[in-house]
Short mmCIF file of C-alpha atoms and ligand atoms in Angstrom, two decimals:
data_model
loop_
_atom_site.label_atom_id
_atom_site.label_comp_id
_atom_site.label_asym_id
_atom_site.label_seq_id
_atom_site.Cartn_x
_atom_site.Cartn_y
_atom_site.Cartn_z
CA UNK A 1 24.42 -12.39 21.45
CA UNK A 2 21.03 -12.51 22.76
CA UNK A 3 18.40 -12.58 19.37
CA UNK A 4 14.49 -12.13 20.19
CA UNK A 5 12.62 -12.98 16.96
CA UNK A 6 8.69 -12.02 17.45
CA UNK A 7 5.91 -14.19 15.47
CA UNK A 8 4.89 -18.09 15.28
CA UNK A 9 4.67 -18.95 12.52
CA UNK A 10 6.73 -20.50 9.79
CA UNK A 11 8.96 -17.92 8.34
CA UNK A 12 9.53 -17.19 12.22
CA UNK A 13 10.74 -20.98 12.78
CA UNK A 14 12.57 -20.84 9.90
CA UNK A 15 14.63 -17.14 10.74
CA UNK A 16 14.86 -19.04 13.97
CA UNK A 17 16.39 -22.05 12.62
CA UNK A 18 18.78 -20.35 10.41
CA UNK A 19 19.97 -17.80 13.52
CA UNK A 20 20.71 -21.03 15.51
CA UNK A 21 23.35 -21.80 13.11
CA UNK A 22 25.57 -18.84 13.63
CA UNK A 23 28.15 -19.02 16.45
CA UNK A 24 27.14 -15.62 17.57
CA UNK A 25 23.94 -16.04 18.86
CA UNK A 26 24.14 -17.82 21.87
CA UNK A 27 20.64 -17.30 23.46
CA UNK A 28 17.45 -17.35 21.08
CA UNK A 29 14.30 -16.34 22.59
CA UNK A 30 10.49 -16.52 20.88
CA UNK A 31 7.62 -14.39 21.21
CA UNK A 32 4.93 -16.29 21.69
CA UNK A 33 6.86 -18.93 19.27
CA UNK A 34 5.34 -22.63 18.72
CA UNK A 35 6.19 -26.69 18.94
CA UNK A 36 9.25 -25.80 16.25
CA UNK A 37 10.90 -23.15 17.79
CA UNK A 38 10.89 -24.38 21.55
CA UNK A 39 13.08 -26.87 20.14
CA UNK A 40 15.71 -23.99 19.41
CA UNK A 41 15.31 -21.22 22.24
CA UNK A 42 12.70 -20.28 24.47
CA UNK A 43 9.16 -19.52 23.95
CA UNK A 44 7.69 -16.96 26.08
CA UNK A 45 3.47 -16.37 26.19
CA UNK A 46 3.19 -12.84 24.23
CA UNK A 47 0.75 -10.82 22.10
CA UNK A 48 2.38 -9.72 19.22
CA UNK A 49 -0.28 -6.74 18.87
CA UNK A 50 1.13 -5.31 22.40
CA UNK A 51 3.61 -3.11 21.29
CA UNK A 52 4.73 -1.95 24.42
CA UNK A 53 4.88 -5.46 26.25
CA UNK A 54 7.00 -6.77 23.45
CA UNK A 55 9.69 -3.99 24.27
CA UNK A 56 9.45 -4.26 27.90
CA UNK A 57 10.42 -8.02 27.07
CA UNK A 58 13.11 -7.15 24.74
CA UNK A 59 14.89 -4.70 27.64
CA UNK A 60 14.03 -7.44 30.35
CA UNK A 61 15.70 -10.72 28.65
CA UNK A 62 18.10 -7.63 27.04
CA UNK A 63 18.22 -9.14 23.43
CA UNK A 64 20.56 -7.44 21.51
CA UNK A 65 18.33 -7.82 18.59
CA UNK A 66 15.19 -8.46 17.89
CA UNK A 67 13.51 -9.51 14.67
CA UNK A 68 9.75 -9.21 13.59
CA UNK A 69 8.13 -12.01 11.72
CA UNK A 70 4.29 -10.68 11.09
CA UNK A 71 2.81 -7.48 9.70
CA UNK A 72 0.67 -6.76 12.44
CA UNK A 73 3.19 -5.58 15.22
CA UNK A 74 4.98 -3.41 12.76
CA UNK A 75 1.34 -1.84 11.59
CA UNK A 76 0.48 -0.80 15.03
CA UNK A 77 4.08 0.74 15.59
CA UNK A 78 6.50 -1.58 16.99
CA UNK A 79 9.67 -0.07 16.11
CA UNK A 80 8.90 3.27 17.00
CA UNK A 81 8.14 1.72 20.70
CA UNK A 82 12.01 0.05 20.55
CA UNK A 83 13.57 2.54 19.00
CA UNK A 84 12.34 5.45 21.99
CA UNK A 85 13.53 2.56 24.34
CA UNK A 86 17.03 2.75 22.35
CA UNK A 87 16.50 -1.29 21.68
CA UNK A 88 17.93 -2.36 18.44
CA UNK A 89 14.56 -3.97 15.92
CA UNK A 90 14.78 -5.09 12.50
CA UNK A 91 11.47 -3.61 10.91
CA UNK A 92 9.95 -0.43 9.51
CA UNK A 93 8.40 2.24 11.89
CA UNK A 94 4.90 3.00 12.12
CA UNK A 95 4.74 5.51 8.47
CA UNK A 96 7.00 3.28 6.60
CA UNK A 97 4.68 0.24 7.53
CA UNK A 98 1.34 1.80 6.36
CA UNK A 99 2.78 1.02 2.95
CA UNK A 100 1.10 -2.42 3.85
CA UNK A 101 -1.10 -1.26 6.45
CA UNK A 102 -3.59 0.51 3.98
CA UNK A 103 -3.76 -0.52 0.30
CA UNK A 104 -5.11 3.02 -0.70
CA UNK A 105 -2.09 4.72 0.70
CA UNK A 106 -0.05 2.10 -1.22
CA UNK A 107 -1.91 2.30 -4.40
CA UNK A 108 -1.64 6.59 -4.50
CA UNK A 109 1.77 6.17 -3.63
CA UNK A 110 2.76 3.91 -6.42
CA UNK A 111 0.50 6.33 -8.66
CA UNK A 112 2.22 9.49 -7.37
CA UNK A 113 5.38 8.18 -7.92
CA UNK A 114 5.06 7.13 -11.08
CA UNK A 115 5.36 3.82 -10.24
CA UNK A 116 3.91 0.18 -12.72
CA UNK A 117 1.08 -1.36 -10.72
CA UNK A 118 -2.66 -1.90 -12.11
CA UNK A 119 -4.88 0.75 -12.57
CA UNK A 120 -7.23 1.23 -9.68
CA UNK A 121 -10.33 3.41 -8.51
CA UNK A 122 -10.27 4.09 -4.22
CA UNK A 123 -14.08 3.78 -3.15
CA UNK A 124 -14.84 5.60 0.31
CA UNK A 125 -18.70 3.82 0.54
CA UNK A 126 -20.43 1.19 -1.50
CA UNK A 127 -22.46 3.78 -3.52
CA UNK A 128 -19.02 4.96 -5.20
CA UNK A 129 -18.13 1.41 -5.35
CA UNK A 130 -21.20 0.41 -7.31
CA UNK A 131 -20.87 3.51 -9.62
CA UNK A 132 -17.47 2.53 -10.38
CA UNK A 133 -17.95 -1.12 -11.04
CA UNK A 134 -20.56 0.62 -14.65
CA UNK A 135 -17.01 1.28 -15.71
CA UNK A 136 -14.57 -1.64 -15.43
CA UNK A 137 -13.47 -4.44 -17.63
CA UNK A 138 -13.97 -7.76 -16.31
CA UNK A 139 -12.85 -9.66 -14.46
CA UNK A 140 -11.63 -7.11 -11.58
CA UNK A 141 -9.94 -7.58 -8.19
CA UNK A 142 -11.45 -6.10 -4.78
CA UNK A 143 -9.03 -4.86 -2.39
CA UNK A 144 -10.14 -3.90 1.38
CA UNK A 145 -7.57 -1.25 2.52
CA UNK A 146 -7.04 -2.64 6.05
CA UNK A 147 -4.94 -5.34 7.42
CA UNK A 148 -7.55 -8.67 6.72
CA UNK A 149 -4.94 -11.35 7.30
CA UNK A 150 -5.26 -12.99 3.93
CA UNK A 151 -8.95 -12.17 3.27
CA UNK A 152 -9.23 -8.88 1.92
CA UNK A 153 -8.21 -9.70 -1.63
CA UNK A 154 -10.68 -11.02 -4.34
CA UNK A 155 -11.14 -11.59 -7.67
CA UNK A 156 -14.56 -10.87 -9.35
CA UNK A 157 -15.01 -12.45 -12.42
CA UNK A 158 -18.28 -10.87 -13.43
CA UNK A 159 -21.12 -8.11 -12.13
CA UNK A 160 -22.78 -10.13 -9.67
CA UNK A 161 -19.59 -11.72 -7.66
CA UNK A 162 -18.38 -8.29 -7.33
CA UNK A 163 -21.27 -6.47 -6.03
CA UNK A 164 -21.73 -9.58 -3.49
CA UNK A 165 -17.96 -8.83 -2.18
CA UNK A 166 -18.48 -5.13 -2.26
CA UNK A 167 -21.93 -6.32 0.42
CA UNK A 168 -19.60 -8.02 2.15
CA UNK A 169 -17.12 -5.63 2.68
CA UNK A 170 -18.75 -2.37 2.54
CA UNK A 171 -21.73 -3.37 4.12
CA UNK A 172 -22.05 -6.13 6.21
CA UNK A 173 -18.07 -4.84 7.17
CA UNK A 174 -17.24 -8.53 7.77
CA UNK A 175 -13.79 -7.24 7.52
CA UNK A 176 -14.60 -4.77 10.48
CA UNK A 177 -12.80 -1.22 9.66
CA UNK A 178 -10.23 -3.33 7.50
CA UNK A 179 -12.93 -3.21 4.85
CA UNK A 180 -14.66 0.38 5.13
CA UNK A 181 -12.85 1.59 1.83
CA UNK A 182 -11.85 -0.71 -0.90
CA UNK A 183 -9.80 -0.15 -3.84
CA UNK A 184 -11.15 -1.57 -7.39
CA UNK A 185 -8.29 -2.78 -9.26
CA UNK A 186 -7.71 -4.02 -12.95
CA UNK A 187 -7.30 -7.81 -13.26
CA UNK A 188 -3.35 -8.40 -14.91
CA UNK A 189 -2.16 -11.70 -16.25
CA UNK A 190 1.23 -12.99 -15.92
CA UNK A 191 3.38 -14.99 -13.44
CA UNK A 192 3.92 -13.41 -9.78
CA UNK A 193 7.20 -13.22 -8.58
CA UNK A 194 8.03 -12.39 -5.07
CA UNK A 195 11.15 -9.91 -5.15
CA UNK A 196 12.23 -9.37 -1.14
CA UNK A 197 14.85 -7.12 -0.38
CA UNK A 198 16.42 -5.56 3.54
CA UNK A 199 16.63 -2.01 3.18
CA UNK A 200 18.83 0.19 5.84
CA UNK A 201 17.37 3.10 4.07
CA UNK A 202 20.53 3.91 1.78
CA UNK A 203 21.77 0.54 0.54
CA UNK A 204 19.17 -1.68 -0.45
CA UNK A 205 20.38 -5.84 -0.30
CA UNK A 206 17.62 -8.11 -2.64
CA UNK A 207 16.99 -12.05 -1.70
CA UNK A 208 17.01 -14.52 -3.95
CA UNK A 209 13.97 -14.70 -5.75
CA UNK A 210 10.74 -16.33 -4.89
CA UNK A 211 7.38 -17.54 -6.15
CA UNK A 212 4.96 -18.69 -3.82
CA UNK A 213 1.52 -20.39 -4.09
CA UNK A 214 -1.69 -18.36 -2.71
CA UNK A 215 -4.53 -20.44 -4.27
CA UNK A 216 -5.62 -23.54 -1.99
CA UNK A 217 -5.85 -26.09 -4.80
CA UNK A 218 -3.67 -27.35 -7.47
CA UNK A 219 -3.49 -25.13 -10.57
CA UNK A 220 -4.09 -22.18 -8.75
CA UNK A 221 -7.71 -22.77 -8.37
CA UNK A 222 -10.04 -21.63 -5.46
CA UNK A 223 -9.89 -19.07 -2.40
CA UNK A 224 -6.39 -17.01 -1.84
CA UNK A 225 -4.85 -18.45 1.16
CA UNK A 226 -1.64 -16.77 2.95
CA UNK A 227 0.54 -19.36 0.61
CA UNK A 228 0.55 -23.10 0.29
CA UNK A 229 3.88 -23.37 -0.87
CA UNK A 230 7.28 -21.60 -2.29
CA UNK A 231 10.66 -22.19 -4.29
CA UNK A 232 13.59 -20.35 -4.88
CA UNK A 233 15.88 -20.53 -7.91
CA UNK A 234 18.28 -17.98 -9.39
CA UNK A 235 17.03 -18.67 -12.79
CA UNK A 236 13.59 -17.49 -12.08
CA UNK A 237 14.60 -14.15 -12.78
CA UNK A 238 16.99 -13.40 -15.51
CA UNK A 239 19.67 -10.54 -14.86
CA UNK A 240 18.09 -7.72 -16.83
CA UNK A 241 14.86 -8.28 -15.31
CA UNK A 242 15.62 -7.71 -12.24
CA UNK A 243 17.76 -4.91 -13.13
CA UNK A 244 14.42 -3.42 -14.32
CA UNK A 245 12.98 -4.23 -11.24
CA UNK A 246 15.46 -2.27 -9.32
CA UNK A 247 15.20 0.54 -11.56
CA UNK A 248 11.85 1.19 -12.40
CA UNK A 249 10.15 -0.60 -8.81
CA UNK A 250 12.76 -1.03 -5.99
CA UNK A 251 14.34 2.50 -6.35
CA UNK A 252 11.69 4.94 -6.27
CA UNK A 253 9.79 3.03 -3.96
CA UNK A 254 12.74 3.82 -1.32
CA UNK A 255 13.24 6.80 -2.16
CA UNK A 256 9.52 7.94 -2.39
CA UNK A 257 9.11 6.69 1.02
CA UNK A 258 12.00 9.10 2.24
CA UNK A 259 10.88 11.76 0.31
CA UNK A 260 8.04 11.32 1.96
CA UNK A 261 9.21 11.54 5.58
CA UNK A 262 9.20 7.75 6.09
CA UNK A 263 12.32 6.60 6.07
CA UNK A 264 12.13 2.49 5.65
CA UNK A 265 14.35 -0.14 7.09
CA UNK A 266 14.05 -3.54 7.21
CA UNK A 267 12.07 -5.87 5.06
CA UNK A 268 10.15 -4.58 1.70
CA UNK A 269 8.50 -7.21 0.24
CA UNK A 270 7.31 -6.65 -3.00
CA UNK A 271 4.37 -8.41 -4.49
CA UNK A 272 4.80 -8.23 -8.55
CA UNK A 273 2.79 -9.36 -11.52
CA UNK A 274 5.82 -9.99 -14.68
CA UNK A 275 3.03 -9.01 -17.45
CA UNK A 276 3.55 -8.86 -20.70
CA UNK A 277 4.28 -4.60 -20.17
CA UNK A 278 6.59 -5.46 -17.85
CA UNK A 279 6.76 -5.98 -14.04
CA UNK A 280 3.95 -4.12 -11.67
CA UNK A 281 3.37 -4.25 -8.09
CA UNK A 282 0.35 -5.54 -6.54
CA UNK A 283 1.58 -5.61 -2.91
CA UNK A 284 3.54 -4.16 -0.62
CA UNK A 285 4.53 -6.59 2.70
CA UNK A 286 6.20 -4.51 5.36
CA UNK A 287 7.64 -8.05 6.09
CA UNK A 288 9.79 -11.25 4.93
CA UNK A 289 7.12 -13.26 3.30
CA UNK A 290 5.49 -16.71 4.60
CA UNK A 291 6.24 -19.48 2.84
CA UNK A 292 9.10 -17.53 0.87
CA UNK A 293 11.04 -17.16 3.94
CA UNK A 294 11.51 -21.14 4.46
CA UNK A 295 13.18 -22.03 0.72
CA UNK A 296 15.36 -18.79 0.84
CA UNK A 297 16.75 -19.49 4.19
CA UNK A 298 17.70 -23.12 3.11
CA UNK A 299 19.73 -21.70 0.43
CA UNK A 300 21.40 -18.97 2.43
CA UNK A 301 25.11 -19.43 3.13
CA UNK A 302 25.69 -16.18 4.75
CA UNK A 303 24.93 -15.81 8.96
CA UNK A 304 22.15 -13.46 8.75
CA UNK A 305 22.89 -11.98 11.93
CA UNK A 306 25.65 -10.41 10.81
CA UNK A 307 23.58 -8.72 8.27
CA UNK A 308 20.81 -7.71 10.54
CA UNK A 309 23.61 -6.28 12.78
CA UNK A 310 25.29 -4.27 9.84
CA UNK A 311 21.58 -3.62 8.89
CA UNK A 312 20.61 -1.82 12.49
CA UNK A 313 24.00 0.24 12.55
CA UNK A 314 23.36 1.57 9.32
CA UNK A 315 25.66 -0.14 7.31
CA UNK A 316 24.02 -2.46 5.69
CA UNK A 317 26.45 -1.50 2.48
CA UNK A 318 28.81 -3.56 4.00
CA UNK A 319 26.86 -6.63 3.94
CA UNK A 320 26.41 -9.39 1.56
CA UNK A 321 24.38 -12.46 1.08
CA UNK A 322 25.52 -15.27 -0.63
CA UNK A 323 23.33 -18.02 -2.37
CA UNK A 324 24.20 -21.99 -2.25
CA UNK A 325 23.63 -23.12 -6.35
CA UNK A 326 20.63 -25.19 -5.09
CA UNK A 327 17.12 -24.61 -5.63
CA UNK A 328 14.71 -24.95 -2.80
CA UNK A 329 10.95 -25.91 -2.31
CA UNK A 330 8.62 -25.71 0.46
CA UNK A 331 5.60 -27.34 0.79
CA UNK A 332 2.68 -25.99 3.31
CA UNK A 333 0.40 -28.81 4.96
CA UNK A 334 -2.70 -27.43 6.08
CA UNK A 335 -5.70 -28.65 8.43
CA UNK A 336 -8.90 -29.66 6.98
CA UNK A 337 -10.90 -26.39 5.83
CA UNK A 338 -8.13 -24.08 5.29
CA UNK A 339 -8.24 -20.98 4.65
CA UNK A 340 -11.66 -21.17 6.17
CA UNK A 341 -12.58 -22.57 9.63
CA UNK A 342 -10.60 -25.47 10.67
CA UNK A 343 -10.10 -27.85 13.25
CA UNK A 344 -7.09 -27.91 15.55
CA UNK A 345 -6.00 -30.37 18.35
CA UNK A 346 -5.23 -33.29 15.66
CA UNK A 347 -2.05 -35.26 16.55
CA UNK A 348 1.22 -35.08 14.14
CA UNK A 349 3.24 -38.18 13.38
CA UNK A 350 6.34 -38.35 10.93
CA UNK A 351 8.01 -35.02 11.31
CA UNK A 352 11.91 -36.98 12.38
CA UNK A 353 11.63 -39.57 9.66
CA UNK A 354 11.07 -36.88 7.27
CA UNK A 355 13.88 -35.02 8.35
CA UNK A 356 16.03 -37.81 7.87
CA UNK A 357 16.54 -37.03 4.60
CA UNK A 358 19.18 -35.24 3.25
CA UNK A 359 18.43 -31.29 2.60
CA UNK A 360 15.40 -31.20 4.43
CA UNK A 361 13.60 -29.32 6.83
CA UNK A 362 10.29 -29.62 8.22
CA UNK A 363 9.79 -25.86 9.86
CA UNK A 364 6.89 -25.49 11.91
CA UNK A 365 3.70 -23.40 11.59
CA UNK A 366 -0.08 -23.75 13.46
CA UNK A 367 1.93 -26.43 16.09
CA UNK A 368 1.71 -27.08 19.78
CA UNK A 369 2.70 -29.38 22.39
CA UNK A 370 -0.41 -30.78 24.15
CA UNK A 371 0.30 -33.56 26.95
CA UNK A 372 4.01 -34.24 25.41
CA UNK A 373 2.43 -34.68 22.10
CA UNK A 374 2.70 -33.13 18.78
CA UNK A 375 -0.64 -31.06 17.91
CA UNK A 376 -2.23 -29.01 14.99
CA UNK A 377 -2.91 -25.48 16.19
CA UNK A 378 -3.54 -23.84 13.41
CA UNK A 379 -4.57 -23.29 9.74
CA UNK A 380 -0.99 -23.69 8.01
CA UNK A 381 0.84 -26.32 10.11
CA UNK A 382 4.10 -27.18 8.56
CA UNK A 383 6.64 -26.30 5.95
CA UNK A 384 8.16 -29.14 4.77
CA UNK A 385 11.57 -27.85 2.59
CA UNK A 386 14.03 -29.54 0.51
CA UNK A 387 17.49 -28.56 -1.34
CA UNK A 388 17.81 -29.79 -4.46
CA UNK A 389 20.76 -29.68 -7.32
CA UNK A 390 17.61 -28.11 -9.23
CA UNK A 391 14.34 -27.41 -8.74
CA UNK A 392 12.82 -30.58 -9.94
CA UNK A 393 15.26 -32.74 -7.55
CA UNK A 394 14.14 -29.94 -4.49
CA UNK A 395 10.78 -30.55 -5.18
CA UNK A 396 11.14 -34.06 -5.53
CA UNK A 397 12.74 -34.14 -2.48
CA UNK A 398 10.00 -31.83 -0.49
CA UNK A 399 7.37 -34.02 -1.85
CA UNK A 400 8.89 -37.32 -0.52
CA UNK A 401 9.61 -36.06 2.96
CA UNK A 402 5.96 -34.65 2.80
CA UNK A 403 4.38 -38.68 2.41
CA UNK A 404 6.51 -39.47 5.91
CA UNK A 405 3.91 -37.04 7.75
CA UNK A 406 0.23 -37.69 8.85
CA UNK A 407 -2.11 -35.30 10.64
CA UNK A 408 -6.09 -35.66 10.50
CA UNK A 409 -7.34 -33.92 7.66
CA UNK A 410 -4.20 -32.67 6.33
CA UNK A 411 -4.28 -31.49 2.76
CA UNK A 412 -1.52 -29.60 0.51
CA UNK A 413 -0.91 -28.92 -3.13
CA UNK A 414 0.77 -31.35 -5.13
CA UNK A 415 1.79 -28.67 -7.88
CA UNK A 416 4.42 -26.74 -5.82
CA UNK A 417 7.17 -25.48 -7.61
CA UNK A 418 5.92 -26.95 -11.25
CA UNK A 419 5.79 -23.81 -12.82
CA UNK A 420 8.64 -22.69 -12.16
CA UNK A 421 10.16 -26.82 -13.29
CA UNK A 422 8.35 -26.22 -16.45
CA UNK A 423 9.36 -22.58 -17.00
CA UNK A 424 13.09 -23.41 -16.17
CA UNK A 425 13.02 -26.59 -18.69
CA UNK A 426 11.84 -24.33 -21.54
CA UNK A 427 15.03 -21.96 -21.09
CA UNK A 428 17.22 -24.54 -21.49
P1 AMP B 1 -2.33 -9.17 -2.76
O1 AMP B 1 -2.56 -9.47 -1.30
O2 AMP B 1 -2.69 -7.79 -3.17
O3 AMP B 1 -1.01 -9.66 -3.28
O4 AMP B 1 -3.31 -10.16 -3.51
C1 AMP B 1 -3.30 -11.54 -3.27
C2 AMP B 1 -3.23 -12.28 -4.56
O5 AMP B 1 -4.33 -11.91 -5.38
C3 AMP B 1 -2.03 -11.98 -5.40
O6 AMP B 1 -0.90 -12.70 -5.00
C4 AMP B 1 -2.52 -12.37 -6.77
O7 AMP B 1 -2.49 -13.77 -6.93
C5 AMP B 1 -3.93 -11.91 -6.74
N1 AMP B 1 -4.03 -10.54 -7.27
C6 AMP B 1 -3.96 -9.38 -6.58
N2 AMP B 1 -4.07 -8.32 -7.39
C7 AMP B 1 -4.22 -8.80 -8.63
C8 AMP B 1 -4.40 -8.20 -9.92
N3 AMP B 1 -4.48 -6.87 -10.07
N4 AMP B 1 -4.53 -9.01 -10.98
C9 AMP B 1 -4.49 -10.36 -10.86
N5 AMP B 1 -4.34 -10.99 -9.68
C10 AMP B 1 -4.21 -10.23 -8.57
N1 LIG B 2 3.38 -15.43 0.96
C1 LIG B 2 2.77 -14.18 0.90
C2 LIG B 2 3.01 -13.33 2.04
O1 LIG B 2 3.94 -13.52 2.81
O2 LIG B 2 2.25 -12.39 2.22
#
């Protein structure tokens, strides 16, 4: 079988990696791809925001599958362009997708359906947003509604920071359209959890769960990046919570959508806030998540393709996935000035004697080949990802492959994963 996975990133490598190792697939192509994944099929040159080229690929190399990585393609209508062409695409059409495409149609439908997530007001123009800001508690979070690839969610702790983001949005539009209405959004405390699931539309199949890492520096402090860092453990969620979670979140969500006349299929990520009320969504991703993607697929013993295949023919009920006892950890390493401007071009050492290691994986992000060598090429570069008997020993693990590798400027967190140590060692 001939599998086209679309993205270049990370979680792309690391779907990439983990379809290599099924004796199905026998051709793996990547569009556009990076340094990573031309080590595992071919990379073709591709814009992931053509919607049309990408399917006029998929019909000429005639992949029997293709698989989306980022939000964007599916946004601007991806699978509606396959499925006319009768070309078999893991991802949500067009509708289904707006349920990360705009945060205000995600916010009314969580409201109309009854749904937890934090109360909210939708501004339309920055006069409503100033009038509404006279009646909030602080601190608040400011949501653009359109796509802002990371930077379209802040937190204001106090009067002036939010009218200054509101000026930036709303006014100065340094968001573009992405930013023209914004949604005003109580400020909930609690631990995220990252609960992804593949939906065929009538059985729905949860991952593992996840916690990722969105602040740049240790102890969750400064901007929101798109994730420094992930684990995976069963024990992060306990058995009745995420039966709640199904109930009260996954559920009507699915069923809402249909209800609505957009059917979903493919992967819902949901974005939740465990508060002290219980769990409540902050985000929808109409998408496997980046860095959550890299420790799941670690721990996954089942060939995914198999899945996706039972997923496209509507039988998804059939399918299972089963979970090695491990934990897992991943650990982003990031060029100088990320999540804001950064440098590329800087030369990458270390990457084999890391992997020498047992249980690791070093997936690429942001990497290139320049002149035969190993380069930096973007913001988030690599994914270093360890097994572990626990937690502690994965990120243990992650952390000692992470000291084999040396780019210019490189910088990561060195608190991956110690929540979720810490929050594991007090259920014992
Ligand atoms: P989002 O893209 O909506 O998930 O927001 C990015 C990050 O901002 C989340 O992962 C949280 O860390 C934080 N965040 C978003 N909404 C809230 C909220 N209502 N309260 C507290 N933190 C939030
Ligand atoms: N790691 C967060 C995301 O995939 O959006």
């Amino acid at each position: 079988m001939h599998v086209l996975v679309i993205g270049s990133g990370g979680r792309e490598h690391a779907l990439a990696w983990k379809f290599k190792q099924s004796p199905r697939v026998k051709k793996l192509t990547c569009a556009p791809g990076n340094a990573g994944m031309a080590q595992l099929g071919e990379c073709v040159t591709a814009d992931v925001k053509d919607v049309a080229g990408l399917a006029a690929l998929a019909e000429k190399i005639n992949a029997d599958l293709t698989v989306v990585g980022p939000e964007l393609p599916l946004v601007l209508g991806v699978a509606d362009e396959f499925a006319r062409r009768g070309l078999p695409l893991i991802g949500p059409t067009k509708a289904a997708a707006e349920i990360e495409g705009s945060k205000v149609f995600a916010k009314e439908f969580l409201k109309r359906h009854g749904i937890p997530t934090p109360g909210f007001t939708v501004c339309s123009d920055h006069g409503d947003a100033y009038v509404a800001l006279c009646a909030v508690e602080w601190p608040v979070v400011i949501k653009a509604d359109g796509l802002a690839a990371g930077k379209g969610v802040r937190i204001a702790p106090e009067p002036d920071d939010a009218t200054a983001i509101i000026e930036a949005f709303m006014e100065k539009r340094e968001l573009g359209p992405a930013g023209d209405r914004v949604i005003i959004e109580e400020y909930l405390e609690g631990e995220e959890l990252s609960f992804i699931v593949l939906t065929d539309g009538k059985s729905v199949l949860p991952f593992a769960p996840t916690q990722d890492h969105k602040r740049v520096f240790d102890n969750d402090q400064g901007p929101n990046t798109g994730g420094m860092g992930a684990c995976s453990d069963e024990a992060l969620l306990d058995a009745a919570l995420r039966a709640r979670i199904l109930r009260e979140i996954v559920e009507p969500t699915f069923r809402g959508l249909e209800a609505e006349g957009r059917p979903y299929q493919g992967f819902l990520y949901f974005g939740l806030m465990l508060t002290a009320d219980g769990p409540k969504v902050l985000e929808f991703n109409c998408r496997m998540g980046d860095p959550e993607c890299q420790p799941l697929v670690v721990r996954l013993e089942s060939d995914l393709v198999d899945v996706f295949e039972k997923l496209a023919a509507g039988r998804l009920g059939e399918a299972e996935l089963r979970w090695s006892a491990d934990s897992s950890a991943c650990v982003v390493l990031a060029a100088q000035g990320y999540p804001g401007n950064y440098e590329t071009g800087k030369p990458i050492t270390g990457i084999e004697e890391a992997e020498k290691a047992d249980g690791v994986a070093v997936f690429h992000a942001g990497t290139k080949r320049a002149d035969g060598k190993l380069v930096t090429a973007g913001g988030r570069v690599l994914g270093v990802t360890a097994r572990g008997a626990d937690l502690r020993a994965a990120v243990e693990r992650a952390y000692a492959a992470v000291e084999r590798i040396r780019f210019d400027g490189m910088h990561f967190r060195r608190d991956i994963g110690a929540r979720g140590v810490e929050k594991l060692a007090a259920q014992r």
